[in-house]
Short mmCIF file of C-alpha atoms in Angstrom, two decimals:
data_model
loop_
_atom_site.label_atom_id
_atom_site.label_comp_id
_atom_site.label_asym_id
_atom_site.label_seq_id
_atom_site.Cartn_x
_atom_site.Cartn_y
_atom_site.Cartn_z
CA MET A 1 -66.87 13.26 -41.73
CA LYS A 2 -66.96 16.59 -43.68
CA THR A 3 -67.42 18.75 -40.53
CA LEU A 4 -63.65 19.07 -39.61
CA PRO A 5 -62.50 20.42 -43.01
CA VAL A 6 -65.33 22.93 -43.01
CA VAL A 7 -64.45 24.19 -39.51
CA SER A 8 -60.78 24.49 -40.42
CA LEU A 9 -61.68 26.50 -43.51
CA ILE A 10 -63.86 28.85 -41.46
CA VAL A 11 -61.04 29.41 -38.89
CA VAL A 12 -58.49 30.18 -41.61
CA ALA A 13 -60.86 32.58 -43.31
CA THR A 14 -61.61 34.35 -40.03
CA VAL A 15 -57.88 34.78 -39.22
CA ALA A 16 -57.22 36.10 -42.73
CA VAL A 17 -60.06 38.61 -42.53
CA ALA A 18 -58.88 39.81 -39.08
CA ALA A 19 -55.32 40.21 -40.32
CA GLY A 20 -56.56 42.18 -43.35
CA MET A 21 -58.62 44.51 -41.15
CA VAL A 22 -55.64 45.17 -38.85
CA HIS A 23 -53.37 45.81 -41.87
CA LEU A 24 -55.85 48.32 -43.28
CA THR A 25 -56.69 50.13 -40.05
CA PHE A 26 -53.24 50.28 -38.26
CA PRO A 27 -50.86 52.97 -39.55
CA GLY A 28 -48.08 51.31 -41.48
CA GLY A 29 -49.90 47.98 -41.60
CA LEU A 30 -48.76 44.72 -40.11
CA PRO A 31 -44.96 45.40 -40.54
CA ALA A 32 -45.20 48.55 -38.40
CA LEU A 33 -47.19 46.67 -35.78
CA TYR A 34 -44.53 43.94 -35.61
CA ARG A 35 -41.71 46.48 -35.28
CA GLN A 36 -43.51 48.26 -32.46
CA TYR A 37 -44.08 44.98 -30.59
CA ALA A 38 -40.45 43.95 -31.01
CA ALA A 39 -39.26 47.29 -29.62
CA ARG A 40 -41.35 46.84 -26.48
CA THR A 41 -39.99 43.31 -25.79
CA PRO A 42 -37.02 43.59 -23.38
CA ALA A 43 -33.78 42.12 -24.62
CA PRO A 44 -32.81 38.96 -22.82
CA ALA A 45 -30.45 39.63 -19.91
CA PRO A 46 -26.88 38.57 -20.59
CA ALA A 47 -25.84 35.38 -19.00
CA PRO A 48 -24.01 35.97 -15.70
CA ARG A 49 -20.28 35.84 -16.07
CA THR A 50 -18.65 32.83 -14.52
CA PRO A 51 -16.17 34.04 -11.89
CA ALA A 52 -12.62 33.10 -12.62
CA ALA A 53 -11.51 30.08 -10.64
CA LYS A 54 -9.13 30.96 -7.84
CA ALA A 55 -5.74 29.29 -7.89
CA PRO A 56 -5.57 26.67 -5.20
CA ALA A 57 -3.65 27.77 -2.17
CA GLU A 58 -0.12 26.48 -2.26
CA GLY A 59 0.14 23.58 0.18
CA THR A 60 3.08 22.53 2.27
CA SER A 61 5.67 20.79 0.14
CA LEU A 62 6.97 17.35 0.93
CA GLY A 63 10.42 18.74 1.63
CA GLU A 64 9.04 21.29 4.08
CA THR A 65 7.09 18.59 5.93
CA GLU A 66 10.18 16.41 6.23
CA LEU A 67 12.21 19.39 7.38
CA ARG A 68 9.76 20.10 10.19
CA ASP A 69 9.76 16.42 11.18
CA ALA A 70 13.56 16.53 11.29
CA GLU A 71 13.59 19.60 13.52
CA ARG A 72 11.00 18.10 15.85
CA ALA A 73 13.02 14.88 16.13
CA TYR A 74 16.13 16.92 16.93
CA ASP A 75 14.33 18.92 19.62
CA ALA A 76 13.17 15.62 21.13
CA GLY A 77 16.77 14.39 21.35
CA ASP A 78 16.25 11.67 18.70
CA PHE A 79 19.27 12.64 16.63
CA ALA A 80 19.49 9.46 14.53
CA ARG A 81 15.89 9.87 13.35
CA SER A 82 16.49 13.57 12.79
CA VAL A 83 19.39 12.78 10.45
CA ASP A 84 17.17 10.48 8.40
CA PHE A 85 14.47 13.15 8.07
CA PHE A 86 17.03 15.82 7.13
CA LEU A 87 18.42 13.55 4.41
CA ALA A 88 14.92 13.06 3.00
CA ALA A 89 14.25 16.80 3.22
CA ARG A 90 17.51 17.58 1.41
CA ALA A 91 16.35 15.45 -1.51
CA ASP A 92 12.88 17.06 -1.68
CA ALA A 93 13.32 20.63 -0.38
CA GLY A 94 13.05 23.58 -2.73
CA PRO A 95 15.53 26.47 -2.93
CA ALA A 96 13.83 28.31 -0.04
CA PHE A 97 14.66 25.55 2.44
CA ARG A 98 18.01 24.22 1.22
CA GLU A 99 20.21 26.34 3.47
CA ARG A 100 18.07 25.65 6.52
CA THR A 101 18.14 21.93 5.73
CA ALA A 102 21.91 21.92 5.31
CA ARG A 103 22.44 23.67 8.66
CA GLY A 104 20.07 21.32 10.42
CA LEU A 105 21.64 18.23 8.90
CA GLN A 106 25.12 19.28 10.01
CA LYS A 107 23.91 19.94 13.55
CA ALA A 108 22.02 16.62 13.74
CA VAL A 109 24.92 14.54 12.40
CA LEU A 110 27.34 16.03 14.92
CA ALA A 111 24.92 15.55 17.83
CA TRP A 112 24.23 11.96 16.74
CA ALA A 113 27.95 11.10 16.58
CA LEU A 114 28.64 12.78 19.91
CA THR A 115 25.89 10.92 21.80
CA SER A 116 25.63 7.51 20.13
CA ASN A 117 26.64 4.29 21.91
CA VAL A 118 27.17 5.98 25.27
CA GLU A 119 27.45 3.66 28.25
CA PRO A 120 24.88 4.37 30.99
CA PRO A 121 26.24 5.88 34.21
CA SER A 122 26.51 3.64 37.24
CA PRO A 123 24.48 3.98 39.30
CA LEU A 124 21.61 5.39 37.26
CA PRO A 125 20.03 8.45 38.89
CA ASP A 126 16.48 8.25 40.20
CA ASP A 127 15.68 11.56 38.49
CA PRO A 128 17.77 11.74 35.29
CA ASP A 129 16.43 15.13 34.18
CA GLY A 130 16.98 16.63 37.63
CA GLU A 131 20.53 15.32 37.86
CA VAL A 132 21.35 16.55 34.37
CA ALA A 133 19.87 19.96 35.27
CA ARG A 134 22.14 20.13 38.32
CA ARG A 135 25.22 19.28 36.25
CA GLN A 136 24.12 21.69 33.54
CA ALA A 137 23.94 24.51 36.09
CA ALA A 138 27.47 23.67 37.25
CA ALA A 139 28.76 23.73 33.68
CA ASP A 140 26.98 27.00 33.05
CA ALA A 141 28.62 28.50 36.14
CA SER A 142 32.09 27.38 35.03
CA PRO A 143 31.83 26.75 31.27
CA SER A 144 34.43 24.79 29.35
CA GLU A 145 34.48 22.21 26.59
CA GLN A 146 35.20 19.42 29.07
CA ALA A 147 32.38 20.51 31.38
CA TRP A 148 29.78 20.59 28.60
CA TYR A 149 31.13 17.37 27.11
CA ASP A 150 30.77 15.59 30.47
CA VAL A 151 27.18 16.81 30.87
CA THR A 152 26.33 15.72 27.33
CA ILE A 153 27.74 12.22 27.77
CA TYR A 154 25.99 11.88 31.12
CA ALA A 155 22.65 13.02 29.66
CA ALA A 156 23.01 10.60 26.72
CA GLY A 157 23.92 7.72 29.01
CA CYS A 158 20.96 8.13 31.35
CA GLY A 159 18.47 8.90 28.56
CA SER A 160 17.69 12.52 29.42
CA SER A 161 16.57 13.32 25.88
CA ARG A 162 14.76 16.51 26.94
CA LYS A 163 18.03 18.18 27.99
CA LEU A 164 20.19 16.55 25.33
CA PRO A 165 19.75 19.00 22.40
CA PHE A 166 20.85 22.01 24.46
CA VAL A 167 23.84 20.47 26.23
CA ALA A 168 25.05 18.74 23.05
CA GLN A 169 24.97 22.06 21.20
CA GLN A 170 26.89 23.71 24.01
CA ALA A 171 29.58 21.02 23.83
CA LEU A 172 29.85 21.30 20.05
CA THR A 173 30.00 25.10 20.19
CA SER A 174 32.82 24.88 22.75
CA ALA A 175 34.79 22.25 20.79
CA VAL A 176 38.42 22.97 19.91
CA ALA A 177 41.00 20.97 18.02
CA GLY A 178 42.33 18.09 20.08
CA GLY A 179 39.59 18.37 22.71
CA PRO A 180 37.26 15.64 23.97
CA VAL A 181 34.54 16.48 21.45
CA GLU A 182 36.91 16.13 18.51
CA ARG A 183 38.34 12.89 19.89
CA ARG A 184 34.92 11.32 20.25
CA LEU A 185 33.75 12.45 16.82
CA THR A 186 36.95 11.14 15.28
CA SER A 187 36.48 7.75 16.93
CA VAL A 188 33.01 7.50 15.37
CA LEU A 189 34.40 8.65 12.03
CA ASP A 190 37.11 5.98 12.12
CA ARG A 191 34.48 3.27 12.41
CA GLY A 192 33.19 4.19 8.97
CA GLY A 193 29.66 3.17 8.10
CA PRO A 194 26.93 4.83 6.04
CA ARG A 195 27.16 8.18 7.84
CA ALA A 196 30.94 8.56 7.76
CA ARG A 197 30.88 10.92 4.77
CA LEU A 198 28.18 13.09 6.39
CA LEU A 199 30.16 13.24 9.62
CA ARG A 200 33.36 14.16 7.80
CA GLU A 201 31.57 17.02 6.04
CA ALA A 202 30.03 18.22 9.31
CA MET A 203 33.35 18.14 11.15
CA THR A 204 34.93 20.06 8.31
CA GLY A 205 32.07 22.56 8.49
CA ILE A 206 32.84 23.46 12.13
CA GLY A 207 36.61 23.47 11.63
CA LEU A 208 37.53 20.18 13.33
CA LEU A 209 38.85 18.74 10.06
CA ASP A 210 40.71 20.39 7.22
CA PRO A 211 38.92 20.43 3.85
CA VAL A 212 40.09 17.78 1.42
CA ASP A 213 41.80 19.21 -1.66
CA PRO A 214 40.14 17.38 -4.58
CA VAL A 215 43.11 18.03 -6.86
CA ALA A 216 45.56 16.57 -4.35
CA ALA A 217 43.25 13.65 -3.67
CA ALA A 218 42.93 12.90 -7.39
CA SER A 219 46.70 12.90 -7.80
CA LYS A 220 46.92 9.91 -5.44
CA PRO A 221 44.22 7.55 -6.68
CA ASN A 222 45.88 4.46 -5.24
CA ALA A 223 46.55 5.85 -1.78
CA ALA A 224 44.50 3.92 0.74
CA PRO A 225 43.21 5.85 3.78
CA VAL A 226 45.08 5.06 6.95
CA ARG A 227 42.73 3.79 9.64
CA PRO A 228 43.58 2.86 13.19
CA PRO A 229 43.24 -0.79 14.12
CA ALA A 230 39.68 -1.85 14.87
CA LYS A 231 38.71 -2.01 18.51
CA VAL A 232 39.03 -5.53 19.86
CA LEU A 233 35.67 -6.79 21.10
CA ARG A 234 35.67 -8.92 24.21
CA ALA A 235 32.93 -11.04 25.71
CA PRO A 236 30.90 -8.93 28.16
CA GLY A 237 31.44 -9.61 31.81
CA GLY A 238 28.73 -10.52 34.27
CA SER A 239 27.17 -13.30 36.34
CA PHE A 240 26.64 -15.83 33.58
CA LYS A 241 26.54 -19.61 33.45
CA PRO A 242 29.45 -21.38 31.71
CA ALA A 243 27.24 -22.27 28.75
CA THR A 244 26.12 -18.67 28.43
CA LYS A 245 29.70 -17.41 28.53
CA ALA A 246 30.55 -19.73 25.64
CA LYS A 247 27.59 -18.34 23.68
CA LEU A 248 28.71 -14.77 24.42
CA VAL A 249 32.09 -15.52 22.86
CA GLN A 250 30.22 -16.63 19.73
CA ALA A 251 28.04 -13.51 19.88
CA VAL A 252 31.06 -11.22 19.99
CA GLU A 253 32.48 -12.93 16.89
CA LEU A 254 29.11 -12.55 15.14
CA GLU A 255 29.05 -8.88 16.10
CA ARG A 256 32.59 -8.39 14.80
CA LYS A 257 31.74 -9.95 11.42
CA GLY A 258 28.44 -8.06 11.29
CA THR A 259 30.22 -4.79 11.98
CA GLU A 260 32.63 -5.46 9.13
CA GLU A 261 29.68 -5.98 6.78
CA TYR A 262 28.00 -2.89 8.23
CA ASP A 263 31.08 -0.78 7.46
CA LYS A 264 30.90 -1.93 3.84
CA SER A 265 27.22 -1.03 3.44
CA GLY A 266 27.70 2.68 2.73
CA PRO A 267 26.02 4.43 -0.21
CA ASP A 268 29.28 4.54 -2.20
CA ASN A 269 29.59 0.74 -2.31
CA ALA A 270 27.96 -0.85 -5.35
CA GLN A 271 27.49 -4.08 -3.38
CA ARG A 272 25.88 -2.31 -0.41
CA LYS A 273 22.64 -4.32 -0.57
CA GLU A 274 24.50 -7.62 -0.24
CA HIS A 275 26.58 -6.25 2.65
CA ARG A 276 23.47 -4.94 4.41
CA LYS A 277 21.76 -8.30 4.12
CA ALA A 278 24.81 -10.09 5.53
CA ALA A 279 25.21 -7.53 8.31
CA VAL A 280 21.57 -7.83 9.41
CA ALA A 281 21.76 -11.64 9.53
CA LEU A 282 24.96 -11.65 11.62
CA LEU A 283 23.92 -8.84 13.96
CA LYS A 284 20.52 -10.40 14.64
CA GLN A 285 22.20 -13.63 15.73
CA ALA A 286 24.43 -11.67 18.10
CA ARG A 287 21.41 -9.72 19.40
CA ASP A 288 19.47 -12.89 20.21
CA ILE A 289 22.37 -14.28 22.25
CA TYR A 290 22.86 -10.98 24.10
CA GLN A 291 19.15 -10.81 24.94
CA GLU A 292 19.15 -14.36 26.29
CA ALA A 293 22.20 -13.59 28.44
CA GLN A 294 20.55 -10.43 29.74
CA GLU A 295 17.93 -12.58 31.45
CA GLU A 296 20.70 -14.05 33.62
CA ASP A 297 22.35 -10.75 34.48
CA PRO A 298 20.22 -7.71 33.58
CA ASP A 299 22.63 -5.39 35.44
CA SER A 300 25.70 -6.14 33.30
CA SER A 301 26.76 -2.79 31.84
CA ASP A 302 29.12 -4.52 29.40
CA LEU A 303 26.30 -6.62 28.03
CA GLY A 304 23.99 -3.61 27.87
CA GLY A 305 26.53 -1.67 25.83
CA ARG A 306 27.06 -4.52 23.37
CA LEU A 307 23.31 -4.99 22.94
CA ARG A 308 22.72 -1.27 22.31
CA ALA A 309 25.50 -1.12 19.74
CA VAL A 310 24.07 -4.10 17.86
CA MET A 311 20.51 -2.79 18.03
CA GLU A 312 21.56 0.61 16.70
CA MET A 313 23.31 -0.94 13.71
CA ILE A 314 20.32 -3.17 12.96
CA SER A 315 17.94 -0.21 13.23
CA HIS A 316 20.08 1.90 10.91
CA LEU A 317 20.32 -0.91 8.35
CA HIS A 318 16.54 -1.31 8.34
CA LYS A 319 16.10 2.44 7.81
CA GLU A 320 18.56 2.49 4.93
CA THR A 321 16.77 -0.45 3.33
CA SER A 322 13.36 1.21 3.71
CA LEU A 323 14.69 4.36 2.02
CA GLY A 324 15.69 2.19 -0.95
CA GLU A 325 19.28 3.37 -1.05
#
């Protein structure tokens, strides 16, 4: 039991004797030996510097994405969808894209108004794009507002969306006061609706309407705008059964009431949500009757026109609701 303390004592004594011998024999003693050893020990290498983090590359903004979507929709001849994208881009675009967005929105609104609710030509061509190309070449050979207007309306009626952006722009560029382009745009403007203000601004931008003097307008707060009488809707003609004809009379009345609600659903109306809801309900009833009648006479151009007008209003109302306006 006494062996471990004895061994420990011997070890300590041995270390002490060795340290004393080194202190006596080495010049400067133990302190000098320690300093010499410390000088030979390399200093620890500095920790590598952490490279500065690179700023993330600036991504495409939401407004720029919507602007590109709007321009693609315009190039595809889908002017209504293009207007919606331009409106979204206008709300989100930064200063670098505002002017480009404003120009695109004006162009899309005018093209939409010029080509919306166009009756299809009768008979429909077997090759719409080829026929439009032939008429386009004729208009190019003898250009005039009427020539380009006729090509644009024909292309819109037969669904030649690939040619539509170019010929519509040619018609709008050729437009003069009192011409067919102005008359058609004015007829769309007179209908009112959610895009009436945009269309008025666009027509003013290309000189087809005079700018409104805000001072003069404010001096007549009670003056109601003069609007022409609404177009009288009539039941579409075609080969229909007596019962179906009676339903079409009801559908026309539903469309008339739905259109009135639609005209009141603009962004400036505080009750626009209620008017949109009423318009959708009425227009859907009219649509269902028109679709049923179309099974009896699918070639009725009158019925086709009424159905397209109703479907366009319903589609626009759904888009406005989805945007949360």
